[in-house]
């Protein structure tokens, strides 16, 4: 390969790392404003994309709940295990949505900082406490980190959407195992009167009914704890009431 014309051996060439420079940084105020506007649009696009993923997972969970309830309660031949299976499915969707929510929270935090500290100041300048807001965005861009833990993401999604789905499922499951008319071995009784019958109805194949009741009870104890959890007002939740 012939050397490049006009370049000496000790001069930076195409293959030299010293020649790999990025685009020039904005120098004038108008260029900086233009860069901030385009960056805001990009972050809005990413935030909207992750928000759409969140809504899609929630829609899947609602569809699963509606479909399995219609199957389980429509005929006595349908086993109550269908509802338990629905609990497992929406738990899986909840775990997926909590992970997606952590990514969404990163971009939502950047967008809100731009809106609160830049665009709000452009529209109506006020004295701000945090004058170094841009450095936190720059640090997040250089080294992106999650702003909330996975547990906190689970708690937020349970409180926003999933607690109501779990409530509907547990009511339907309780109705199914306590109403003989909705069970395959139909009797004249309208409701189970003995605890032993309820435990027997809750069994799933070789799994004893008391084990199923214990597992479901532990799951719903965790759901209730998350639903009643008082979240500290830090981060974006310290500003306003409109939150996802």
PDB file of C-alpha atoms in Angstrom:
ATOM      1  CA  UNK A   1       0.000   0.000   0.000  1.00  0.00           C
ATOM      2  CA  UNK A   2       1.496   3.356  -1.071  1.00  0.00           C
ATOM      3  CA  UNK A   3       1.892   6.122   1.538  1.00  0.00           C
ATOM      4  CA  UNK A   4      -0.489   9.045   1.382  1.00  0.00           C
ATOM      5  CA  UNK A   5       0.830  11.920  -0.716  1.00  0.00           C
ATOM      6  CA  UNK A   6       1.907  14.920   1.312  1.00  0.00           C
ATOM      7  CA  UNK A   7       2.009  13.056   4.641  1.00  0.00           C
ATOM      8  CA  UNK A   8       5.168  12.070   6.400  1.00  0.00           C
ATOM      9  CA  UNK A   9       5.540   8.983   8.534  1.00  0.00           C
ATOM     10  CA  UNK A  10       5.256  10.933  11.760  1.00  0.00           C
ATOM     11  CA  UNK A  11       2.253  12.985  10.632  1.00  0.00           C
ATOM     12  CA  UNK A  12      -1.321  11.874  11.460  1.00  0.00           C
ATOM     13  CA  UNK A  13      -3.024  10.136   8.570  1.00  0.00           C
ATOM     14  CA  UNK A  14      -6.326   8.433   7.944  1.00  0.00           C
ATOM     15  CA  UNK A  15      -5.397   5.454  10.093  1.00  0.00           C
ATOM     16  CA  UNK A  16      -4.007   7.569  12.919  1.00  0.00           C
ATOM     17  CA  UNK A  17      -6.166   7.785  16.071  1.00  0.00           C
ATOM     18  CA  UNK A  18      -5.306  11.483  16.435  1.00  0.00           C
ATOM     19  CA  UNK A  19      -7.191  12.189  13.229  1.00  0.00           C
ATOM     20  CA  UNK A  20     -10.488  10.679  14.437  1.00  0.00           C
ATOM     21  CA  UNK A  21     -12.322  13.753  15.650  1.00  0.00           C
ATOM     22  CA  UNK A  22     -16.059  14.264  15.996  1.00  0.00           C
ATOM     23  CA  UNK A  23     -18.247  17.039  14.634  1.00  0.00           C
ATOM     24  CA  UNK A  24     -17.453  20.558  15.818  1.00  0.00           C
ATOM     25  CA  UNK A  25     -19.122  21.713  19.015  1.00  0.00           C
ATOM     26  CA  UNK A  26     -21.588  24.601  18.841  1.00  0.00           C
ATOM     27  CA  UNK A  27     -19.976  27.926  19.592  1.00  0.00           C
ATOM     28  CA  UNK A  28     -22.664  30.584  19.226  1.00  0.00           C
ATOM     29  CA  UNK A  29     -25.764  30.831  21.403  1.00  0.00           C
ATOM     30  CA  UNK A  30     -28.067  30.076  18.467  1.00  0.00           C
ATOM     31  CA  UNK A  31     -26.155  26.883  17.695  1.00  0.00           C
ATOM     32  CA  UNK A  32     -26.376  25.779  21.323  1.00  0.00           C
ATOM     33  CA  UNK A  33     -30.109  26.454  21.446  1.00  0.00           C
ATOM     34  CA  UNK A  34     -30.574  24.502  18.223  1.00  0.00           C
ATOM     35  CA  UNK A  35     -28.579  21.578  19.656  1.00  0.00           C
ATOM     36  CA  UNK A  36     -30.681  21.555  22.847  1.00  0.00           C
ATOM     37  CA  UNK A  37     -33.926  21.555  20.818  1.00  0.00           C
ATOM     38  CA  UNK A  38     -32.806  18.638  18.659  1.00  0.00           C
ATOM     39  CA  UNK A  39     -31.589  16.745  21.722  1.00  0.00           C
ATOM     40  CA  UNK A  40     -34.947  17.312  23.423  1.00  0.00           C
ATOM     41  CA  UNK A  41     -36.749  15.906  20.397  1.00  0.00           C
ATOM     42  CA  UNK A  42     -34.524  12.834  20.455  1.00  0.00           C
ATOM     43  CA  UNK A  43     -35.119  12.195  24.143  1.00  0.00           C
ATOM     44  CA  UNK A  44     -38.853  12.701  23.672  1.00  0.00           C
ATOM     45  CA  UNK A  45     -38.795  10.087  20.929  1.00  0.00           C
ATOM     46  CA  UNK A  46     -36.993   7.554  23.109  1.00  0.00           C
ATOM     47  CA  UNK A  47     -39.258   8.262  26.070  1.00  0.00           C
ATOM     48  CA  UNK A  48     -42.364   7.864  23.897  1.00  0.00           C
ATOM     49  CA  UNK A  49     -41.017   4.588  22.503  1.00  0.00           C
ATOM     50  CA  UNK A  50     -40.514   3.104  25.973  1.00  0.00           C
ATOM     51  CA  UNK A  51     -43.878   4.434  27.109  1.00  0.00           C
ATOM     52  CA  UNK A  52     -45.469   2.627  24.195  1.00  0.00           C
ATOM     53  CA  UNK A  53     -43.756  -0.585  25.314  1.00  0.00           C
ATOM     54  CA  UNK A  54     -45.157  -0.112  28.810  1.00  0.00           C
ATOM     55  CA  UNK A  55     -48.688   0.383  27.489  1.00  0.00           C
ATOM     56  CA  UNK A  56     -48.320  -2.626  25.227  1.00  0.00           C
ATOM     57  CA  UNK A  57     -47.389  -4.898  28.140  1.00  0.00           C
ATOM     58  CA  UNK A  58     -50.282  -3.577  30.226  1.00  0.00           C
ATOM     59  CA  UNK A  59     -52.673  -4.178  27.318  1.00  0.00           C
ATOM     60  CA  UNK A  60     -51.414  -7.750  27.025  1.00  0.00           C
ATOM     61  CA  UNK A  61     -52.047  -8.287  30.742  1.00  0.00           C
ATOM     62  CA  UNK A  62     -55.586  -6.889  30.513  1.00  0.00           C
ATOM     63  CA  UNK A  63     -56.304  -9.077  27.486  1.00  0.00           C
ATOM     64  CA  UNK A  64     -55.007 -12.168  29.305  1.00  0.00           C
ATOM     65  CA  UNK A  65     -57.170 -11.447  32.351  1.00  0.00           C
ATOM     66  CA  UNK A  66     -60.309 -10.880  30.272  1.00  0.00           C
ATOM     67  CA  UNK A  67     -59.754 -13.974  28.121  1.00  0.00           C
ATOM     68  CA  UNK A  68     -59.012 -16.357  30.989  1.00  0.00           C
ATOM     69  CA  UNK A  69     -61.911 -15.074  33.081  1.00  0.00           C
ATOM     70  CA  UNK A  70     -64.330 -15.592  30.221  1.00  0.00           C
ATOM     71  CA  UNK A  71     -63.020 -19.147  29.791  1.00  0.00           C
ATOM     72  CA  UNK A  72     -63.038 -20.056  33.478  1.00  0.00           C
ATOM     73  CA  UNK A  73     -66.400 -18.591  34.505  1.00  0.00           C
ATOM     74  CA  UNK A  74     -68.346 -19.408  31.360  1.00  0.00           C
ATOM     75  CA  UNK A  75     -68.749 -23.139  32.031  1.00  0.00           C
ATOM     76  CA  UNK A  76     -68.437 -25.495  35.030  1.00  0.00           C
ATOM     77  CA  UNK A  77     -66.187 -27.813  33.015  1.00  0.00           C
ATOM     78  CA  UNK A  78     -63.435 -25.203  33.055  1.00  0.00           C
ATOM     79  CA  UNK A  79     -60.924 -25.813  35.854  1.00  0.00           C
ATOM     80  CA  UNK A  80     -60.130 -23.126  38.407  1.00  0.00           C
ATOM     81  CA  UNK A  81     -56.464 -23.645  37.552  1.00  0.00           C
ATOM     82  CA  UNK A  82     -57.071 -21.433  34.506  1.00  0.00           C
ATOM     83  CA  UNK A  83     -57.368 -18.439  36.838  1.00  0.00           C
ATOM     84  CA  UNK A  84     -54.234 -19.474  38.756  1.00  0.00           C
ATOM     85  CA  UNK A  85     -52.457 -19.737  35.429  1.00  0.00           C
ATOM     86  CA  UNK A  86     -53.672 -16.209  34.677  1.00  0.00           C
ATOM     87  CA  UNK A  87     -52.059 -15.005  37.919  1.00  0.00           C
ATOM     88  CA  UNK A  88     -48.769 -16.505  36.791  1.00  0.00           C
ATOM     89  CA  UNK A  89     -49.038 -14.936  33.341  1.00  0.00           C
ATOM     90  CA  UNK A  90     -49.684 -11.405  34.538  1.00  0.00           C
ATOM     91  CA  UNK A  91     -46.889 -11.834  37.106  1.00  0.00           C
ATOM     92  CA  UNK A  92     -44.549 -12.608  34.209  1.00  0.00           C
ATOM     93  CA  UNK A  93     -45.820  -9.558  32.326  1.00  0.00           C
ATOM     94  CA  UNK A  94     -45.359  -7.484  35.475  1.00  0.00           C
ATOM     95  CA  UNK A  95     -41.709  -8.538  35.721  1.00  0.00           C
ATOM     96  CA  UNK A  96     -41.164  -7.595  32.078  1.00  0.00           C
ATOM     97  CA  UNK A  97     -42.922  -4.253  32.511  1.00  0.00           C
ATOM     98  CA  UNK A  98     -40.913  -3.351  35.624  1.00  0.00           C
ATOM     99  CA  UNK A  99     -37.705  -3.778  33.617  1.00  0.00           C
ATOM    100  CA  UNK A 100     -39.072  -1.642  30.795  1.00  0.00           C
ATOM    101  CA  UNK A 101     -40.185   0.987  33.290  1.00  0.00           C
ATOM    102  CA  UNK A 102     -36.620   1.410  34.563  1.00  0.00           C
ATOM    103  CA  UNK A 103     -35.452   2.277  31.050  1.00  0.00           C
ATOM    104  CA  UNK A 104     -38.429   4.596  30.548  1.00  0.00           C
ATOM    105  CA  UNK A 105     -37.610   6.362  33.813  1.00  0.00           C
ATOM    106  CA  UNK A 106     -34.120   7.270  32.582  1.00  0.00           C
ATOM    107  CA  UNK A 107     -35.391   9.134  29.518  1.00  0.00           C
ATOM    108  CA  UNK A 108     -38.370  10.584  31.386  1.00  0.00           C
ATOM    109  CA  UNK A 109     -35.962  12.041  33.959  1.00  0.00           C
ATOM    110  CA  UNK A 110     -33.847  13.725  31.280  1.00  0.00           C
ATOM    111  CA  UNK A 111     -36.874  15.142  29.501  1.00  0.00           C
ATOM    112  CA  UNK A 112     -38.353  16.513  32.719  1.00  0.00           C
ATOM    113  CA  UNK A 113     -35.079  18.179  33.658  1.00  0.00           C
ATOM    114  CA  UNK A 114     -34.957  19.923  30.289  1.00  0.00           C
ATOM    115  CA  UNK A 115     -38.570  21.003  30.605  1.00  0.00           C
ATOM    116  CA  UNK A 116     -38.275  22.173  34.200  1.00  0.00           C
ATOM    117  CA  UNK A 117     -34.906  23.908  34.146  1.00  0.00           C
ATOM    118  CA  UNK A 118     -34.623  25.093  30.527  1.00  0.00           C
ATOM    119  CA  UNK A 119     -37.913  25.456  28.684  1.00  0.00           C
ATOM    120  CA  UNK A 120     -39.814  26.631  31.768  1.00  0.00           C
ATOM    121  CA  UNK A 121     -37.112  29.269  32.303  1.00  0.00           C
ATOM    122  CA  UNK A 122     -37.417  30.370  28.677  1.00  0.00           C
ATOM    123  CA  UNK A 123     -41.165  30.842  29.038  1.00  0.00           C
ATOM    124  CA  UNK A 124     -41.136  32.351  32.541  1.00  0.00           C
ATOM    125  CA  UNK A 125     -37.737  32.943  34.183  1.00  0.00           C
ATOM    126  CA  UNK A 126     -37.643  32.290  37.922  1.00  0.00           C
ATOM    127  CA  UNK A 127     -34.955  31.828  40.539  1.00  0.00           C
ATOM    128  CA  UNK A 128     -33.919  28.187  40.490  1.00  0.00           C
ATOM    129  CA  UNK A 129     -32.322  26.254  43.335  1.00  0.00           C
ATOM    130  CA  UNK A 130     -30.457  23.812  41.069  1.00  0.00           C
ATOM    131  CA  UNK A 131     -28.247  25.851  38.767  1.00  0.00           C
ATOM    132  CA  UNK A 132     -26.120  22.855  37.772  1.00  0.00           C
ATOM    133  CA  UNK A 133     -28.888  20.808  36.188  1.00  0.00           C
ATOM    134  CA  UNK A 134     -27.121  20.397  32.842  1.00  0.00           C
ATOM    135  CA  UNK A 135     -24.175  18.565  34.415  1.00  0.00           C
ATOM    136  CA  UNK A 136     -26.456  15.785  35.709  1.00  0.00           C
ATOM    137  CA  UNK A 137     -27.805  15.245  32.181  1.00  0.00           C
ATOM    138  CA  UNK A 138     -24.266  15.237  30.772  1.00  0.00           C
ATOM    139  CA  UNK A 139     -23.200  12.704  33.400  1.00  0.00           C
ATOM    140  CA  UNK A 140     -26.172  10.515  32.531  1.00  0.00           C
ATOM    141  CA  UNK A 141     -25.251  10.687  28.853  1.00  0.00           C
ATOM    142  CA  UNK A 142     -21.632   9.748  29.549  1.00  0.00           C
ATOM    143  CA  UNK A 143     -22.536   6.935  31.934  1.00  0.00           C
ATOM    144  CA  UNK A 144     -26.230   5.972  31.860  1.00  0.00           C
ATOM    145  CA  UNK A 145     -27.435   4.412  35.105  1.00  0.00           C
ATOM    146  CA  UNK A 146     -30.867   3.375  36.335  1.00  0.00           C
ATOM    147  CA  UNK A 147     -32.552   5.947  38.542  1.00  0.00           C
ATOM    148  CA  UNK A 148     -34.696   3.431  40.438  1.00  0.00           C
ATOM    149  CA  UNK A 149     -34.217  -0.142  41.582  1.00  0.00           C
ATOM    150  CA  UNK A 150     -35.994  -3.129  40.107  1.00  0.00           C
ATOM    151  CA  UNK A 151     -38.049  -3.493  43.286  1.00  0.00           C
ATOM    152  CA  UNK A 152     -39.173   0.127  43.056  1.00  0.00           C
ATOM    153  CA  UNK A 153     -40.142  -0.399  39.427  1.00  0.00           C
ATOM    154  CA  UNK A 154     -42.267  -3.389  40.451  1.00  0.00           C
ATOM    155  CA  UNK A 155     -43.961  -1.388  43.195  1.00  0.00           C
ATOM    156  CA  UNK A 156     -44.814   1.482  40.868  1.00  0.00           C
ATOM    157  CA  UNK A 157     -46.331  -0.736  38.183  1.00  0.00           C
ATOM    158  CA  UNK A 158     -48.334  -2.689  40.759  1.00  0.00           C
ATOM    159  CA  UNK A 159     -49.748   0.516  42.230  1.00  0.00           C
ATOM    160  CA  UNK A 160     -50.560   2.012  38.822  1.00  0.00           C
ATOM    161  CA  UNK A 161     -52.113  -0.932  36.977  1.00  0.00           C
ATOM    162  CA  UNK A 162     -51.558  -4.451  38.199  1.00  0.00           C
ATOM    163  CA  UNK A 163     -53.157  -4.290  41.662  1.00  0.00           C
ATOM    164  CA  UNK A 164     -56.581  -4.008  40.007  1.00  0.00           C
ATOM    165  CA  UNK A 165     -55.935  -6.975  37.722  1.00  0.00           C
ATOM    166  CA  UNK A 166     -54.800  -9.087  40.657  1.00  0.00           C
ATOM    167  CA  UNK A 167     -57.908  -8.020  42.583  1.00  0.00           C
ATOM    168  CA  UNK A 168     -60.215  -9.126  39.772  1.00  0.00           C
ATOM    169  CA  UNK A 169     -58.419 -12.467  39.488  1.00  0.00           C
ATOM    170  CA  UNK A 170     -58.552 -13.251  43.206  1.00  0.00           C
ATOM    171  CA  UNK A 171     -62.258 -12.409  43.353  1.00  0.00           C
ATOM    172  CA  UNK A 172     -62.961 -14.634  40.367  1.00  0.00           C
ATOM    173  CA  UNK A 173     -60.830 -17.448  41.792  1.00  0.00           C
ATOM    174  CA  UNK A 174     -62.548 -17.218  45.177  1.00  0.00           C
ATOM    175  CA  UNK A 175     -65.932 -17.349  43.456  1.00  0.00           C
ATOM    176  CA  UNK A 176     -64.844 -20.340  41.394  1.00  0.00           C
ATOM    177  CA  UNK A 177     -63.608 -22.527  44.263  1.00  0.00           C
ATOM    178  CA  UNK A 178     -66.393 -21.529  46.658  1.00  0.00           C
ATOM    179  CA  UNK A 179     -69.348 -22.022  44.278  1.00  0.00           C
ATOM    180  CA  UNK A 180     -70.111 -25.685  43.546  1.00  0.00           C
ATOM    181  CA  UNK A 181     -72.288 -24.635  40.644  1.00  0.00           C
ATOM    182  CA  UNK A 182     -69.138 -23.367  38.872  1.00  0.00           C
ATOM    183  CA  UNK A 183     -67.214 -26.602  39.518  1.00  0.00           C
ATOM    184  CA  UNK A 184     -67.237 -29.738  37.317  1.00  0.00           C
ATOM    185  CA  UNK A 185     -68.921 -31.874  40.011  1.00  0.00           C
ATOM    186  CA  UNK A 186     -72.082 -29.772  40.166  1.00  0.00           C
ATOM    187  CA  UNK A 187     -74.224 -30.091  43.299  1.00  0.00           C
ATOM    188  CA  UNK A 188     -77.352 -28.435  44.572  1.00  0.00           C
ATOM    189  CA  UNK A 189     -75.389 -26.277  47.014  1.00  0.00           C
ATOM    190  CA  UNK A 190     -74.819 -22.674  46.003  1.00  0.00           C
ATOM    191  CA  UNK A 191     -71.790 -22.014  48.169  1.00  0.00           C
ATOM    192  CA  UNK A 192     -69.168 -24.061  49.996  1.00  0.00           C
ATOM    193  CA  UNK A 193     -69.986 -24.199  53.700  1.00  0.00           C
ATOM    194  CA  UNK A 194     -66.955 -26.077  55.089  1.00  0.00           C
ATOM    195  CA  UNK A 195     -63.288 -25.091  55.039  1.00  0.00           C
ATOM    196  CA  UNK A 196     -62.268 -28.653  54.144  1.00  0.00           C
ATOM    197  CA  UNK A 197     -64.379 -28.467  50.985  1.00  0.00           C
ATOM    198  CA  UNK A 198     -62.757 -25.169  50.019  1.00  0.00           C
ATOM    199  CA  UNK A 199     -59.284 -26.640  50.481  1.00  0.00           C
ATOM    200  CA  UNK A 200     -60.263 -29.675  48.427  1.00  0.00           C
ATOM    201  CA  UNK A 201     -61.644 -27.491  45.633  1.00  0.00           C
ATOM    202  CA  UNK A 202     -58.408 -25.455  45.551  1.00  0.00           C
ATOM    203  CA  UNK A 203     -56.214 -28.470  44.758  1.00  0.00           C
ATOM    204  CA  UNK A 204     -54.383 -28.588  41.446  1.00  0.00           C
ATOM    205  CA  UNK A 205     -53.786 -32.153  40.361  1.00  0.00           C
ATOM    206  CA  UNK A 206     -51.202 -33.683  42.723  1.00  0.00           C
ATOM    207  CA  UNK A 207     -50.713 -30.344  44.528  1.00  0.00           C
ATOM    208  CA  UNK A 208     -52.769 -30.225  47.711  1.00  0.00           C
ATOM    209  CA  UNK A 209     -55.278 -27.451  48.128  1.00  0.00           C
ATOM    210  CA  UNK A 210     -53.632 -25.992  51.227  1.00  0.00           C
ATOM    211  CA  UNK A 211     -50.364 -25.588  49.312  1.00  0.00           C
ATOM    212  CA  UNK A 212     -52.154 -23.735  46.511  1.00  0.00           C
ATOM    213  CA  UNK A 213     -53.909 -21.512  49.040  1.00  0.00           C
ATOM    214  CA  UNK A 214     -50.605 -20.790  50.799  1.00  0.00           C
ATOM    215  CA  UNK A 215     -48.844 -19.841  47.546  1.00  0.00           C
ATOM    216  CA  UNK A 216     -51.690 -17.618  46.392  1.00  0.00           C
ATOM    217  CA  UNK A 217     -51.911 -16.057  49.854  1.00  0.00           C
ATOM    218  CA  UNK A 218     -48.171 -15.269  49.862  1.00  0.00           C
ATOM    219  CA  UNK A 219     -48.433 -13.737  46.392  1.00  0.00           C
ATOM    220  CA  UNK A 220     -51.321 -11.508  47.371  1.00  0.00           C
ATOM    221  CA  UNK A 221     -49.659 -10.510  50.630  1.00  0.00           C
ATOM    222  CA  UNK A 222     -46.776  -9.161  48.535  1.00  0.00           C
ATOM    223  CA  UNK A 223     -49.211  -7.439  46.148  1.00  0.00           C
ATOM    224  CA  UNK A 224     -51.054  -5.816  49.055  1.00  0.00           C
ATOM    225  CA  UNK A 225     -47.800  -4.643  50.632  1.00  0.00           C
ATOM    226  CA  UNK A 226     -46.686  -3.073  47.338  1.00  0.00           C
ATOM    227  CA  UNK A 227     -50.086  -1.441  46.814  1.00  0.00           C
ATOM    228  CA  UNK A 228     -50.017   0.200  50.249  1.00  0.00           C
ATOM    229  CA  UNK A 229     -46.344   1.187  50.093  1.00  0.00           C
ATOM    230  CA  UNK A 230     -45.806   4.916  50.678  1.00  0.00           C
ATOM    231  CA  UNK A 231     -43.161   5.969  48.206  1.00  0.00           C
ATOM    232  CA  UNK A 232     -40.804   8.794  49.243  1.00  0.00           C
ATOM    233  CA  UNK A 233     -41.184  11.997  47.265  1.00  0.00           C
ATOM    234  CA  UNK A 234     -37.795  11.987  45.600  1.00  0.00           C
ATOM    235  CA  UNK A 235     -36.785  12.334  41.983  1.00  0.00           C
ATOM    236  CA  UNK A 236     -39.540  13.335  39.582  1.00  0.00           C
ATOM    237  CA  UNK A 237     -42.234  12.495  42.133  1.00  0.00           C
ATOM    238  CA  UNK A 238     -41.195  15.552  44.120  1.00  0.00           C
ATOM    239  CA  UNK A 239     -42.413  17.817  41.306  1.00  0.00           C
ATOM    240  CA  UNK A 240     -46.135  17.855  40.589  1.00  0.00           C
ATOM    241  CA  UNK A 241     -48.735  15.072  40.573  1.00  0.00           C
ATOM    242  CA  UNK A 242     -48.841  13.932  36.932  1.00  0.00           C
ATOM    243  CA  UNK A 243     -46.680  10.819  36.920  1.00  0.00           C
ATOM    244  CA  UNK A 244     -46.708   7.440  35.188  1.00  0.00           C
TER     245      UNK A 244
END
